[in-house]
Amino acid sequence: MTTLLHIDSSVFPGEASASRAVAETFRRTWQEQHPEGTVIYRDLAKDPVPHITADAHTAGFLDPTARTPEQAEAFGARLELIEELERADAVLIGAPMYNFSIPSTLKAWLDNVILFGRTAGDAPSAKGTPVTVVASRGGSYAPGTPREGYEYVQNLLGAILVDMMSLDAEFIVPELTMAPSNPAMAELVPLYEASRERAHQHAAAKAKQLALRV
């Protein structure tokens, strides 16, 4: 059976979150293709993982027999997250832009699963696993826009997921999500609606494509 690891990090619930809504389209389509499959779901807003600590960090580079009880306990929490990633046939991540970057809860999850010599480095344990990232944002940071230089979500996650962990990442980007609620962006509502529709279509198509691959 196939396994999808689904990570949400938006602080907003349900349809109030563009990243959650588009990720749900992907997940629903994926499950239609894999009705007997498994979905491992983590809602980092409701159930955040621990931020990395000195014990959790240093334990990753020690022989298990050399770890202190505190290090062993801290690394056990990391190991659960690492093994979820390694078991996954595909990964789905909701990554809204907050203050030009990713939510701190998602950064905490990444800090836990990145382990040089295992998930990162010369022979990453999840190498080649397809990762679909729904990178929603309130404005537009696309190439050629005034705020292009402030785009730190795709740049950051590309460096981590692809360069460090050798995962096969693709981004779906619903943008201008603040247009319906910000009067100053009223004229951009049609562009927001078109972006939202493209994102849902892209998510469904990507889920079907990956379902045939894994």
PDB file of C-alpha atoms in Angstrom:
ATOM      1  CA  MET A   1       0.000   0.000   0.000  1.00  0.00           C
ATOM      2  CA  THR A   2       1.098   3.548  -0.648  1.00  0.00           C
ATOM      3  CA  THR A   3       1.734   6.138   2.048  1.00  0.00           C
ATOM      4  CA  LEU A   4       1.219   9.891   1.761  1.00  0.00           C
ATOM      5  CA  LEU A   5       2.762  12.151   4.395  1.00  0.00           C
ATOM      6  CA  HIS A   6       0.624  15.306   4.639  1.00  0.00           C
ATOM      7  CA  ILE A   7       1.922  18.323   6.575  1.00  0.00           C
ATOM      8  CA  ASP A   8      -0.229  21.440   7.150  1.00  0.00           C
ATOM      9  CA  SER A   9       1.162  24.554   8.815  1.00  0.00           C
ATOM     10  CA  SER A  10      -1.387  27.330   8.267  1.00  0.00           C
ATOM     11  CA  VAL A  11      -2.787  28.930  11.425  1.00  0.00           C
ATOM     12  CA  PHE A  12      -6.158  29.281   9.683  1.00  0.00           C
ATOM     13  CA  PRO A  13      -8.614  26.363   9.516  1.00  0.00           C
ATOM     14  CA  GLY A  14     -10.270  24.790   6.498  1.00  0.00           C
ATOM     15  CA  GLU A  15     -11.329  26.991   3.596  1.00  0.00           C
ATOM     16  CA  ALA A  16     -10.044  30.073   5.434  1.00  0.00           C
ATOM     17  CA  SER A  17      -6.571  28.841   4.485  1.00  0.00           C
ATOM     18  CA  ALA A  18      -5.581  28.756   0.823  1.00  0.00           C
ATOM     19  CA  SER A  19      -2.768  26.293   1.468  1.00  0.00           C
ATOM     20  CA  ARG A  20      -5.066  23.917   3.374  1.00  0.00           C
ATOM     21  CA  ALA A  21      -7.796  24.117   0.728  1.00  0.00           C
ATOM     22  CA  VAL A  22      -5.461  23.370  -2.183  1.00  0.00           C
ATOM     23  CA  ALA A  23      -3.648  20.659  -0.231  1.00  0.00           C
ATOM     24  CA  GLU A  24      -7.030  19.069   0.502  1.00  0.00           C
ATOM     25  CA  THR A  25      -7.741  18.914  -3.245  1.00  0.00           C
ATOM     26  CA  PHE A  26      -4.447  17.079  -3.724  1.00  0.00           C
ATOM     27  CA  ARG A  27      -5.101  14.723  -0.823  1.00  0.00           C
ATOM     28  CA  ARG A  28      -8.675  13.950  -1.871  1.00  0.00           C
ATOM     29  CA  THR A  29      -7.564  13.179  -5.434  1.00  0.00           C
ATOM     30  CA  TRP A  30      -4.672  11.063  -4.158  1.00  0.00           C
ATOM     31  CA  GLN A  31      -6.997   9.024  -1.943  1.00  0.00           C
ATOM     32  CA  GLU A  32      -9.383   8.470  -4.840  1.00  0.00           C
ATOM     33  CA  GLN A  33      -6.481   6.871  -6.709  1.00  0.00           C
ATOM     34  CA  HIS A  34      -5.217   4.968  -3.641  1.00  0.00           C
ATOM     35  CA  PRO A  35      -8.348   4.087  -1.616  1.00  0.00           C
ATOM     36  CA  GLU A  36      -6.444   1.422   0.321  1.00  0.00           C
ATOM     37  CA  GLY A  37      -3.458   3.650   0.987  1.00  0.00           C
ATOM     38  CA  THR A  38      -2.326   5.302   4.193  1.00  0.00           C
ATOM     39  CA  VAL A  39      -2.202   9.017   4.969  1.00  0.00           C
ATOM     40  CA  ILE A  40       0.044  10.206   7.795  1.00  0.00           C
ATOM     41  CA  TYR A  41      -1.284  13.635   8.725  1.00  0.00           C
ATOM     42  CA  ARG A  42       0.331  16.302  10.867  1.00  0.00           C
ATOM     43  CA  ASP A  43      -1.378  19.600  11.550  1.00  0.00           C
ATOM     44  CA  LEU A  44       1.503  21.660  12.897  1.00  0.00           C
ATOM     45  CA  ALA A  45      -0.776  24.525  13.946  1.00  0.00           C
ATOM     46  CA  LYS A  46      -2.870  22.278  16.207  1.00  0.00           C
ATOM     47  CA  ASP A  47      -0.087  19.904  17.262  1.00  0.00           C
ATOM     48  CA  PRO A  48       3.314  21.571  16.787  1.00  0.00           C
ATOM     49  CA  VAL A  49       6.448  19.461  17.017  1.00  0.00           C
ATOM     50  CA  PRO A  50       9.163  20.466  19.501  1.00  0.00           C
ATOM     51  CA  HIS A  51      11.682  23.027  18.394  1.00  0.00           C
ATOM     52  CA  ILE A  52      15.138  21.531  18.049  1.00  0.00           C
ATOM     53  CA  THR A  53      17.132  21.488  21.277  1.00  0.00           C
ATOM     54  CA  ALA A  54      20.800  20.906  22.042  1.00  0.00           C
ATOM     55  CA  ASP A  55      19.989  17.382  23.252  1.00  0.00           C
ATOM     56  CA  ALA A  56      17.957  16.553  20.154  1.00  0.00           C
ATOM     57  CA  HIS A  57      20.642  17.965  17.864  1.00  0.00           C
ATOM     58  CA  THR A  58      23.723  16.404  19.424  1.00  0.00           C
ATOM     59  CA  ALA A  59      22.052  13.005  19.885  1.00  0.00           C
ATOM     60  CA  GLY A  60      21.838  12.648  16.126  1.00  0.00           C
ATOM     61  CA  PHE A  61      25.609  12.425  15.883  1.00  0.00           C
ATOM     62  CA  LEU A  62      26.209  10.051  18.782  1.00  0.00           C
ATOM     63  CA  ASP A  63      26.135   6.280  19.052  1.00  0.00           C
ATOM     64  CA  PRO A  64      22.872   5.366  20.806  1.00  0.00           C
ATOM     65  CA  THR A  65      24.826   3.809  23.669  1.00  0.00           C
ATOM     66  CA  ALA A  66      26.611   7.112  24.286  1.00  0.00           C
ATOM     67  CA  ARG A  67      23.473   9.236  24.603  1.00  0.00           C
ATOM     68  CA  THR A  68      22.330  10.605  27.919  1.00  0.00           C
ATOM     69  CA  PRO A  69      18.750   9.816  28.952  1.00  0.00           C
ATOM     70  CA  GLU A  70      17.795  13.373  27.976  1.00  0.00           C
ATOM     71  CA  GLN A  71      19.398  12.997  24.561  1.00  0.00           C
ATOM     72  CA  ALA A  72      17.745   9.622  23.988  1.00  0.00           C
ATOM     73  CA  GLU A  73      14.314  11.027  24.828  1.00  0.00           C
ATOM     74  CA  ALA A  74      14.770  14.084  22.636  1.00  0.00           C
ATOM     75  CA  PHE A  75      16.071  12.051  19.714  1.00  0.00           C
ATOM     76  CA  GLY A  76      13.182   9.614  20.016  1.00  0.00           C
ATOM     77  CA  ALA A  77      10.785  12.429  19.127  1.00  0.00           C
ATOM     78  CA  ARG A  78      12.950  13.350  16.132  1.00  0.00           C
ATOM     79  CA  LEU A  79      13.198   9.734  15.028  1.00  0.00           C
ATOM     80  CA  GLU A  80       9.411   9.395  14.820  1.00  0.00           C
ATOM     81  CA  LEU A  81       9.277  12.320  12.389  1.00  0.00           C
ATOM     82  CA  ILE A  82      12.260  11.087  10.374  1.00  0.00           C
ATOM     83  CA  GLU A  83      10.776   7.609   9.987  1.00  0.00           C
ATOM     84  CA  GLU A  84       7.446   9.060   8.841  1.00  0.00           C
ATOM     85  CA  LEU A  85       9.307  10.870   6.070  1.00  0.00           C
ATOM     86  CA  GLU A  86      11.279   7.779   5.125  1.00  0.00           C
ATOM     87  CA  ARG A  87       8.141   5.608   4.944  1.00  0.00           C
ATOM     88  CA  ALA A  88       6.304   8.033   2.680  1.00  0.00           C
ATOM     89  CA  ASP A  89       5.868   7.323  -1.017  1.00  0.00           C
ATOM     90  CA  ALA A  90       4.937  10.988  -1.496  1.00  0.00           C
ATOM     91  CA  VAL A  91       4.878  14.096   0.675  1.00  0.00           C
ATOM     92  CA  LEU A  92       2.405  16.992   0.653  1.00  0.00           C
ATOM     93  CA  ILE A  93       3.297  20.221   2.475  1.00  0.00           C
ATOM     94  CA  GLY A  94       1.125  23.280   3.029  1.00  0.00           C
ATOM     95  CA  ALA A  95       3.513  26.218   3.355  1.00  0.00           C
ATOM     96  CA  PRO A  96       1.822  29.629   3.514  1.00  0.00           C
ATOM     97  CA  MET A  97       4.022  32.720   3.454  1.00  0.00           C
ATOM     98  CA  TYR A  98       4.139  34.533   6.778  1.00  0.00           C
ATOM     99  CA  ASN A  99       6.285  37.680   6.882  1.00  0.00           C
ATOM    100  CA  PHE A 100       8.079  36.627   3.692  1.00  0.00           C
ATOM    101  CA  SER A 101       8.999  33.132   4.970  1.00  0.00           C
ATOM    102  CA  ILE A 102       7.498  29.844   6.199  1.00  0.00           C
ATOM    103  CA  PRO A 103       5.622  29.382   9.502  1.00  0.00           C
ATOM    104  CA  SER A 104       7.902  28.706  12.468  1.00  0.00           C
ATOM    105  CA  THR A 105       6.075  25.423  13.070  1.00  0.00           C
ATOM    106  CA  LEU A 106       7.109  24.169   9.635  1.00  0.00           C
ATOM    107  CA  LYS A 107      10.693  25.290  10.263  1.00  0.00           C
ATOM    108  CA  ALA A 108      10.638  23.290  13.511  1.00  0.00           C
ATOM    109  CA  TRP A 109       9.468  20.174  11.633  1.00  0.00           C
ATOM    110  CA  LEU A 110      12.237  20.623   9.064  1.00  0.00           C
ATOM    111  CA  ASP A 111      14.867  21.089  11.781  1.00  0.00           C
ATOM    112  CA  ASN A 112      13.765  17.787  13.290  1.00  0.00           C
ATOM    113  CA  VAL A 113      13.775  15.729  10.088  1.00  0.00           C
ATOM    114  CA  ILE A 114      17.047  17.105   8.679  1.00  0.00           C
ATOM    115  CA  LEU A 115      19.791  14.795   9.933  1.00  0.00           C
ATOM    116  CA  PHE A 116      23.135  14.814   8.145  1.00  0.00           C
ATOM    117  CA  GLY A 117      24.304  11.305   7.505  1.00  0.00           C
ATOM    118  CA  ARG A 118      20.721  10.084   7.235  1.00  0.00           C
ATOM    119  CA  THR A 119      18.123  12.334   5.590  1.00  0.00           C
ATOM    120  CA  ALA A 120      20.700  14.847   4.350  1.00  0.00           C
ATOM    121  CA  GLY A 121      24.232  14.578   3.038  1.00  0.00           C
ATOM    122  CA  ASP A 122      25.806  12.280   0.468  1.00  0.00           C
ATOM    123  CA  ALA A 123      23.157   9.529   0.454  1.00  0.00           C
ATOM    124  CA  PRO A 124      19.849  10.888   1.813  1.00  0.00           C
ATOM    125  CA  SER A 125      17.492   8.163   3.013  1.00  0.00           C
ATOM    126  CA  ALA A 126      14.409   9.641   1.289  1.00  0.00           C
ATOM    127  CA  LYS A 127      16.215  10.605  -1.914  1.00  0.00           C
ATOM    128  CA  GLY A 128      13.887  11.033  -4.893  1.00  0.00           C
ATOM    129  CA  THR A 129      10.662  11.033  -2.882  1.00  0.00           C
ATOM    130  CA  PRO A 130       8.189  13.371  -4.617  1.00  0.00           C
ATOM    131  CA  VAL A 131       7.184  16.388  -2.533  1.00  0.00           C
ATOM    132  CA  THR A 132       4.358  18.733  -3.498  1.00  0.00           C
ATOM    133  CA  VAL A 133       4.479  22.084  -1.712  1.00  0.00           C
ATOM    134  CA  VAL A 134       1.445  24.378  -1.664  1.00  0.00           C
ATOM    135  CA  ALA A 135       3.131  27.759  -1.192  1.00  0.00           C
ATOM    136  CA  SER A 136       0.284  30.236  -0.786  1.00  0.00           C
ATOM    137  CA  ARG A 137       0.881  33.965  -0.350  1.00  0.00           C
ATOM    138  CA  GLY A 138      -1.149  37.104   0.195  1.00  0.00           C
ATOM    139  CA  GLY A 139       0.459  39.051  -2.637  1.00  0.00           C
ATOM    140  CA  SER A 140       2.535  38.190  -5.679  1.00  0.00           C
ATOM    141  CA  TYR A 141       6.262  37.528  -5.542  1.00  0.00           C
ATOM    142  CA  ALA A 142       6.588  36.088  -9.025  1.00  0.00           C
ATOM    143  CA  PRO A 143       9.550  36.967 -11.268  1.00  0.00           C
ATOM    144  CA  GLY A 144       9.187  40.512 -12.562  1.00  0.00           C
ATOM    145  CA  THR A 145       6.945  41.710  -9.734  1.00  0.00           C
ATOM    146  CA  PRO A 146       8.053  44.524  -7.377  1.00  0.00           C
ATOM    147  CA  ARG A 147       8.445  42.101  -4.465  1.00  0.00           C
ATOM    148  CA  GLU A 148      10.260  39.331  -6.304  1.00  0.00           C
ATOM    149  CA  GLY A 149      13.293  39.821  -4.069  1.00  0.00           C
ATOM    150  CA  TYR A 150      11.234  39.098  -0.952  1.00  0.00           C
ATOM    151  CA  GLU A 151      10.347  35.540  -1.956  1.00  0.00           C
ATOM    152  CA  TYR A 152      11.889  33.348   0.734  1.00  0.00           C
ATOM    153  CA  VAL A 153       9.467  30.416   0.739  1.00  0.00           C
ATOM    154  CA  GLN A 154      10.298  28.652  -2.514  1.00  0.00           C
ATOM    155  CA  ASN A 155      13.940  29.670  -2.258  1.00  0.00           C
ATOM    156  CA  LEU A 156      14.257  28.325   1.277  1.00  0.00           C
ATOM    157  CA  LEU A 157      12.309  25.127   0.720  1.00  0.00           C
ATOM    158  CA  GLY A 158      14.046  24.466  -2.580  1.00  0.00           C
ATOM    159  CA  ALA A 159      17.425  24.706  -0.859  1.00  0.00           C
ATOM    160  CA  ILE A 160      16.338  22.383   1.957  1.00  0.00           C
ATOM    161  CA  LEU A 161      14.157  19.820   0.196  1.00  0.00           C
ATOM    162  CA  VAL A 162      16.085  19.571  -3.067  1.00  0.00           C
ATOM    163  CA  ASP A 163      19.663  20.615  -2.365  1.00  0.00           C
ATOM    164  CA  MET A 164      20.039  19.194   1.152  1.00  0.00           C
ATOM    165  CA  MET A 165      17.671  16.219   1.140  1.00  0.00           C
ATOM    166  CA  SER A 166      17.595  15.313  -2.580  1.00  0.00           C
ATOM    167  CA  LEU A 167      13.803  15.176  -2.641  1.00  0.00           C
ATOM    168  CA  ASP A 168      11.854  15.738  -5.865  1.00  0.00           C
ATOM    169  CA  ALA A 169       9.982  18.944  -5.033  1.00  0.00           C
ATOM    170  CA  GLU A 170       7.348  20.797  -7.043  1.00  0.00           C
ATOM    171  CA  PHE A 171       5.559  23.984  -5.982  1.00  0.00           C
ATOM    172  CA  ILE A 172       1.923  24.966  -6.407  1.00  0.00           C
ATOM    173  CA  VAL A 173       1.499  28.702  -5.762  1.00  0.00           C
ATOM    174  CA  PRO A 174      -1.939  30.203  -5.094  1.00  0.00           C
ATOM    175  CA  GLU A 175      -1.239  33.920  -4.748  1.00  0.00           C
ATOM    176  CA  LEU A 176      -2.968  37.235  -4.046  1.00  0.00           C
ATOM    177  CA  THR A 177      -4.960  35.508  -1.309  1.00  0.00           C
ATOM    178  CA  MET A 178      -5.392  38.800   0.578  1.00  0.00           C
ATOM    179  CA  ALA A 179      -7.244  40.409  -2.329  1.00  0.00           C
ATOM    180  CA  PRO A 180     -10.789  39.483  -1.179  1.00  0.00           C
ATOM    181  CA  SER A 181     -10.246  40.996   2.288  1.00  0.00           C
ATOM    182  CA  ASN A 182      -7.994  43.967   1.507  1.00  0.00           C
ATOM    183  CA  PRO A 183      -9.825  46.926  -0.117  1.00  0.00           C
ATOM    184  CA  ALA A 184      -6.541  48.187  -1.542  1.00  0.00           C
ATOM    185  CA  MET A 185      -6.289  44.957  -3.566  1.00  0.00           C
ATOM    186  CA  ALA A 186      -9.911  44.905  -4.801  1.00  0.00           C
ATOM    187  CA  GLU A 187      -8.938  45.235  -8.458  1.00  0.00           C
ATOM    188  CA  LEU A 188      -6.788  42.102  -8.087  1.00  0.00           C
ATOM    189  CA  VAL A 189      -9.666  39.832  -7.035  1.00  0.00           C
ATOM    190  CA  PRO A 190     -10.118  38.378 -10.562  1.00  0.00           C
ATOM    191  CA  LEU A 191      -6.406  37.540 -10.664  1.00  0.00           C
ATOM    192  CA  TYR A 192      -6.681  35.930  -7.236  1.00  0.00           C
ATOM    193  CA  GLU A 193      -9.654  33.843  -8.345  1.00  0.00           C
ATOM    194  CA  ALA A 194      -7.808  32.707 -11.462  1.00  0.00           C
ATOM    195  CA  SER A 195      -4.739  31.820  -9.399  1.00  0.00           C
ATOM    196  CA  ARG A 196      -6.851  29.862  -6.933  1.00  0.00           C
ATOM    197  CA  GLU A 197      -8.537  27.901  -9.712  1.00  0.00           C
ATOM    198  CA  ARG A 198      -5.200  27.103 -11.364  1.00  0.00           C
ATOM    199  CA  ALA A 199      -3.813  25.929  -8.037  1.00  0.00           C
ATOM    200  CA  HIS A 200      -6.698  23.515  -7.426  1.00  0.00           C
ATOM    201  CA  GLN A 201      -6.412  22.175 -10.971  1.00  0.00           C
ATOM    202  CA  HIS A 202      -2.652  21.802 -10.615  1.00  0.00           C
ATOM    203  CA  ALA A 203      -3.087  19.984  -7.289  1.00  0.00           C
ATOM    204  CA  ALA A 204      -5.577  17.492  -8.725  1.00  0.00           C
ATOM    205  CA  ALA A 205      -3.461  16.867 -11.812  1.00  0.00           C
ATOM    206  CA  LYS A 206      -0.288  16.428  -9.762  1.00  0.00           C
ATOM    207  CA  ALA A 207      -1.970  13.963  -7.415  1.00  0.00           C
ATOM    208  CA  LYS A 208      -3.171  11.859 -10.342  1.00  0.00           C
ATOM    209  CA  GLN A 209       0.269  11.993 -11.958  1.00  0.00           C
ATOM    210  CA  LEU A 210       2.023  10.858  -8.794  1.00  0.00           C
ATOM    211  CA  ALA A 211      -0.577   8.160  -8.157  1.00  0.00           C
ATOM    212  CA  LEU A 212       0.472   6.566 -11.436  1.00  0.00           C
ATOM    213  CA  ARG A 213       4.147   6.910 -10.523  1.00  0.00           C
ATOM    214  CA  VAL A 214       4.146   5.388  -7.036  1.00  0.00           C
TER     215      VAL A 214
END
